[in-house]
């Protein structure tokens, strides 16, 4: 892990941060113009002006996401010789992922890490990256983010929303965990299962026999403890850090999603930067993505091993061979709605 940035650029402002952040951005970036420059707008000349970029994510400090944004900040400062600095806000200090995405569209925030589902409100086909049981290995993930699938999605995101993907974080493998013992997918039929507020996830997990129930992430521990839900899914690092293993110590290795999380920047932010600084920031984003993916894979594997050593925690490998037949109709339904049938077939071919 890299050394964290100096605290002057790592803002841990607590509850007031969300309200203050927009003021910070407006002061740092000269305010959001009422007129948006076109895509072909000439970059301003580099006259030595300094810039501060505001970056945020919804996870806790010192997680791989946070380390990855710290690395981005370090690289930006290094590559621009201090002309551009980055303030990192963890823990949803700047709002939800949807809030941050919209703030970037408005030019009142600069950089964020967001889940595909949070972009899907604006670009629905991006949800294909997080469909359960579709992207199930890091090798398949790498083929996606390094090839034409990611290029096509990035172009669509930029054209539709004015947001530019710089690279991709992620690499943790999502597993299921339950309050009661389970040794196979047959054992979890009908169990109340926490999902994010997503029609795609509801239908996909419902297709394998679970009873999807929407619960806010910050309420999940209590929901497991009180029986509102009997199971949920996440990466090992967050099963550990949020202590979900306490009320739900029965972990099934379903490997149903290798996470892909875009690191995005607003086009208005890029347009404000001189060309040399713009290129440096984008280059830093690409390098930070590679750094974070390697780190997250390492941490995820370590945390899974550590969970297996904990007293009372049971980790069980399960056979998922028949799952594709159950969930494929869900994949195909939404791919057709999004006009992404070819993209779905490309992703499936990469599983071979």
XYZ file of C-alpha atoms in Angstrom:
352
model
C 0.000 0.000 0.000
C 1.126 3.495 -0.758
C 1.561 6.182 1.840
C -1.558 8.313 2.268
C -1.600 11.880 1.055
C -0.962 14.660 3.549
C -4.065 15.377 5.599
C -4.355 18.849 4.068
C -5.739 17.141 0.984
C -7.648 14.321 2.684
C -10.798 15.929 3.958
C -12.516 14.124 6.843
C -15.067 16.780 7.646
C -17.871 14.610 8.986
C -21.513 15.465 8.549
C -20.880 19.027 7.433
C -18.682 17.979 4.530
C -21.499 17.476 2.049
C -22.754 20.991 2.581
C -19.298 22.536 2.452
C -17.952 20.577 -0.503
C -19.777 22.509 -3.207
C -18.438 25.781 -1.853
C -14.960 24.314 -1.855
C -15.340 23.231 -5.460
C -16.726 26.549 -6.627
C -13.865 28.371 -4.959
C -11.257 25.982 -6.282
C -12.533 25.719 -9.844
C -13.862 29.221 -10.354
C -17.535 28.255 -10.098
C -19.798 26.361 -12.439
C -20.559 28.253 -15.621
C -24.141 28.629 -16.792
C -22.931 27.712 -20.267
C -21.295 24.379 -20.982
C -18.467 24.364 -23.474
C -18.798 22.007 -26.400
C -16.764 18.844 -26.701
C -14.485 20.545 -29.226
C -13.791 23.575 -27.011
C -10.141 24.574 -27.055
C -8.281 23.957 -23.810
C -7.191 27.116 -21.979
C -3.527 28.050 -22.047
C -1.432 26.951 -19.095
C -0.572 30.224 -17.365
C 0.459 28.598 -14.094
C -2.982 28.692 -12.451
C -3.457 26.039 -9.775
C -6.493 23.773 -9.510
C -8.041 21.721 -6.716
C -10.175 18.742 -7.691
C -12.802 17.376 -5.311
C -13.047 13.565 -5.307
C -15.387 11.304 -3.375
C -16.618 7.782 -2.783
C -19.137 6.137 -0.460
C -16.925 3.604 1.322
C -14.909 3.970 4.503
C -11.468 5.494 4.777
C -8.527 3.122 4.330
C -10.448 0.718 2.088
C -9.023 -0.144 -1.355
C -11.256 2.517 -2.946
C -9.830 5.099 -0.571
C -6.259 3.925 -1.129
C -6.873 4.064 -4.870
C -8.106 7.656 -4.758
C -5.139 8.563 -2.570
C -2.882 7.115 -5.247
C -4.744 9.111 -7.894
C -4.187 12.270 -5.843
C -0.493 11.482 -5.417
C -0.033 10.823 -9.127
C -1.925 13.967 -10.153
C 0.223 16.148 -7.927
C 3.393 14.444 -9.148
C 2.535 14.599 -12.856
C 1.402 18.239 -12.709
C 4.276 19.307 -10.436
C 1.795 20.502 -7.845
C -0.325 22.561 -10.219
C -3.305 20.248 -9.633
C -4.152 18.766 -6.237
C -6.974 16.463 -5.183
C -9.094 16.445 -2.019
C -10.407 12.966 -1.175
C -13.756 12.643 0.642
C -14.645 9.081 1.766
C -17.707 7.724 3.558
C -20.320 9.400 1.326
C -19.362 12.801 2.768
C -20.394 14.374 -0.535
C -23.643 12.422 -0.772
C -24.759 9.213 -2.403
C -23.197 7.965 -5.621
C -26.164 9.380 -7.523
C -25.678 12.731 -5.768
C -22.014 12.761 -6.749
C -22.743 11.793 -10.348
C -25.235 14.632 -10.688
C -22.856 17.096 -9.021
C -20.222 16.171 -11.599
C -22.729 16.755 -14.385
C -23.417 20.188 -12.916
C -19.724 21.013 -12.615
C -19.851 21.263 -8.822
C -17.715 18.169 -8.186
C -14.870 16.639 -10.142
C -14.005 12.961 -9.560
C -15.784 9.931 -8.060
C -15.876 6.160 -7.912
C -19.358 4.817 -8.576
C -21.056 1.480 -9.080
C -22.564 0.707 -12.490
C -26.013 0.752 -10.896
C -25.547 4.393 -9.932
C -24.768 5.315 -13.534
C -27.627 3.199 -14.879
C -30.212 5.862 -14.094
C -28.515 7.930 -16.797
C -26.992 5.173 -18.985
C -29.022 1.965 -18.388
C -26.789 -0.438 -20.317
C -23.920 0.117 -17.863
C -25.783 -2.231 -15.485
C -24.580 -5.100 -17.641
C -21.245 -4.857 -15.791
C -22.836 -5.824 -12.466
C -25.401 -8.441 -13.473
C -25.145 -11.346 -10.999
C -23.334 -14.443 -12.261
C -22.233 -12.773 -15.524
C -18.696 -11.530 -14.741
C -17.258 -14.251 -12.535
C -13.464 -14.139 -12.890
C -10.814 -11.449 -12.770
C -9.487 -12.650 -16.117
C -12.886 -12.067 -17.717
C -13.078 -8.683 -15.981
C -9.698 -7.678 -17.408
C -10.788 -8.591 -20.936
C -13.871 -6.401 -20.495
C -12.191 -3.280 -19.136
C -9.215 -3.464 -21.504
C -11.196 -4.081 -24.682
C -13.983 -2.810 -26.934
C -16.773 -3.394 -24.400
C -15.385 -0.786 -22.007
C -14.561 1.552 -24.901
C -18.146 1.416 -26.145
C -19.599 1.964 -22.679
C -17.220 4.846 -21.959
C -18.183 6.579 -25.195
C -21.873 6.137 -24.411
C -21.474 7.444 -20.852
C -19.618 10.533 -22.057
C -22.031 11.225 -24.910
C -25.145 10.704 -22.792
C -24.136 12.257 -19.480
C -21.019 14.372 -19.943
C -19.084 12.122 -17.558
C -15.766 10.572 -18.627
C -14.579 7.176 -17.284
C -10.818 7.397 -16.709
C -10.315 3.783 -15.646
C -11.849 1.080 -13.473
C -11.462 0.199 -9.812
C -12.686 -3.089 -8.336
C -11.650 -6.711 -8.364
C -13.220 -7.916 -5.163
C -15.337 -11.034 -5.644
C -18.839 -10.893 -4.194
C -20.077 -13.781 -2.068
C -23.347 -14.574 -0.286
C -23.649 -14.814 3.498
C -26.525 -16.017 5.671
C -27.711 -16.082 9.256
C -28.522 -19.816 9.107
C -26.313 -22.655 7.842
C -26.325 -23.495 4.139
C -24.260 -25.905 2.087
C -25.755 -25.439 -1.372
C -27.979 -23.147 -3.391
C -30.837 -25.561 -2.698
C -30.551 -24.709 0.998
C -31.180 -20.982 0.470
C -34.397 -21.235 -1.519
C -36.990 -18.763 -0.270
C -34.673 -16.950 2.118
C -35.114 -13.205 2.541
C -32.117 -11.694 0.786
C -30.980 -8.090 0.919
C -30.543 -6.372 -2.435
C -29.807 -2.848 -3.533
C -32.791 -0.932 -4.973
C -32.397 -2.357 -8.476
C -34.962 -4.143 -10.623
C -32.151 -6.053 -12.343
C -30.730 -7.381 -9.063
C -34.188 -8.182 -7.721
C -35.025 -10.287 -10.769
C -31.605 -11.942 -11.010
C -31.431 -13.053 -7.383
C -35.107 -13.976 -7.507
C -34.342 -16.251 -10.459
C -32.077 -18.407 -8.278
C -34.816 -18.847 -5.670
C -34.109 -16.083 -3.167
C -36.673 -13.559 -1.880
C -35.060 -10.183 -2.660
C -35.689 -7.469 -0.063
C -34.440 -3.899 -0.396
C -32.543 -2.709 2.688
C -30.306 0.351 2.943
C -26.636 -0.552 3.297
C -26.267 1.292 6.604
C -29.213 -0.697 8.002
C -28.029 -4.125 6.849
C -26.265 -5.272 10.029
C -29.368 -4.593 12.115
C -31.617 -6.151 9.459
C -29.595 -9.373 9.632
C -29.591 -9.287 13.420
C -33.363 -8.830 13.692
C -34.424 -11.178 10.899
C -35.654 -8.537 8.472
C -33.401 -10.368 6.016
C -31.668 -13.731 6.303
C -28.823 -13.114 3.902
C -26.970 -10.643 1.727
C -23.959 -10.424 -0.580
C -20.748 -8.429 -0.685
C -16.990 -8.610 -1.047
C -14.910 -10.210 1.699
C -13.302 -6.919 2.698
C -16.704 -5.434 3.515
C -18.095 -8.590 5.118
C -15.120 -8.173 7.441
C -15.025 -4.386 7.924
C -18.786 -4.090 8.529
C -18.743 -7.226 10.729
C -21.588 -8.809 8.793
C -20.094 -12.178 9.764
C -21.361 -11.639 13.328
C -25.097 -11.962 12.565
C -24.495 -13.919 9.331
C -21.493 -16.251 9.754
C -22.397 -18.701 6.985
C -20.558 -17.629 3.825
C -21.219 -19.309 0.480
C -18.534 -18.956 -2.183
C -20.829 -18.120 -5.074
C -18.318 -15.833 -6.856
C -21.336 -14.237 -8.531
C -19.706 -10.922 -9.426
C -16.203 -9.556 -9.864
C -16.695 -5.884 -9.169
C -16.110 -3.259 -11.860
C -16.333 0.294 -10.530
C -15.683 3.215 -12.921
C -13.371 6.028 -11.801
C -15.048 9.011 -13.443
C -14.362 12.694 -14.022
C -16.673 15.450 -15.227
C -16.203 16.769 -18.747
C -16.626 20.298 -17.386
C -13.651 19.660 -15.118
C -11.521 18.502 -18.034
C -12.548 21.516 -20.117
C -11.318 23.870 -17.405
C -7.849 22.333 -17.444
C -5.050 23.262 -19.860
C -4.249 20.454 -22.282
C -1.046 19.330 -20.557
C -2.752 19.155 -17.159
C -5.763 17.399 -18.673
C -3.542 14.692 -20.130
C -1.683 14.329 -16.826
C -4.923 13.879 -14.874
C -6.254 11.254 -17.299
C -2.939 9.414 -17.202
C -3.025 9.468 -13.400
C -6.537 8.030 -13.503
C -5.431 5.123 -15.682
C -2.468 4.334 -13.429
C -4.529 4.662 -10.248
C -7.044 2.179 -11.639
C -4.351 -0.444 -12.212
C -2.970 0.199 -8.712
C -6.373 -0.141 -7.028
C -7.381 -3.293 -8.895
C -4.214 -5.067 -7.823
C -4.616 -3.848 -4.261
C -8.287 -4.800 -4.046
C -7.655 -8.304 -5.355
C -4.896 -8.787 -2.781
C -6.971 -7.426 0.101
C -10.042 -9.405 -0.962
C -8.117 -12.679 -0.987
C -6.502 -11.891 2.373
C -9.809 -10.974 3.998
C -11.502 -14.135 2.744
C -8.695 -16.215 4.224
C -8.942 -14.287 7.502
C -12.707 -14.830 7.672
C -12.101 -18.544 7.313
C -9.924 -18.476 10.435
C -12.547 -16.742 12.594
C -14.315 -18.773 15.240
C -17.914 -19.444 14.317
C -17.554 -18.489 10.654
C -18.200 -21.206 8.079
C -17.109 -20.848 4.455
C -18.576 -23.297 1.962
C -17.815 -23.765 -1.723
C -20.981 -24.304 -3.729
C -21.755 -25.668 -7.166
C -23.130 -22.887 -9.393
C -23.130 -24.923 -12.603
C -26.887 -24.653 -13.102
C -27.206 -20.973 -12.294
C -26.643 -19.636 -15.813
C -29.742 -21.444 -17.056
C -31.759 -19.748 -14.291
C -30.466 -16.195 -14.724
C -29.839 -16.073 -18.468
C -33.446 -15.030 -19.228
C -32.910 -12.043 -16.923
C -29.660 -11.109 -18.688
C -31.336 -11.387 -22.080
C -34.442 -9.439 -21.042
C -32.477 -6.405 -19.918
C -29.873 -6.607 -22.665
C -32.759 -6.407 -25.155
C -34.293 -3.433 -23.330
C -30.950 -1.611 -23.394
C -30.021 -2.523 -26.957
C -27.001 -4.372 -25.559
C -27.551 -7.875 -26.957
C -24.213 -7.885 -28.797
C -22.419 -6.683 -25.676
C -23.965 -9.494 -23.621
C -22.780 -12.083 -26.126
C -19.278 -10.596 -26.099
C -19.155 -10.833 -22.300
C -20.388 -14.428 -22.390
C -17.757 -15.340 -24.989
C -15.071 -14.052 -22.620
C -16.131 -16.662 -20.063
C -14.877 -19.471 -22.270
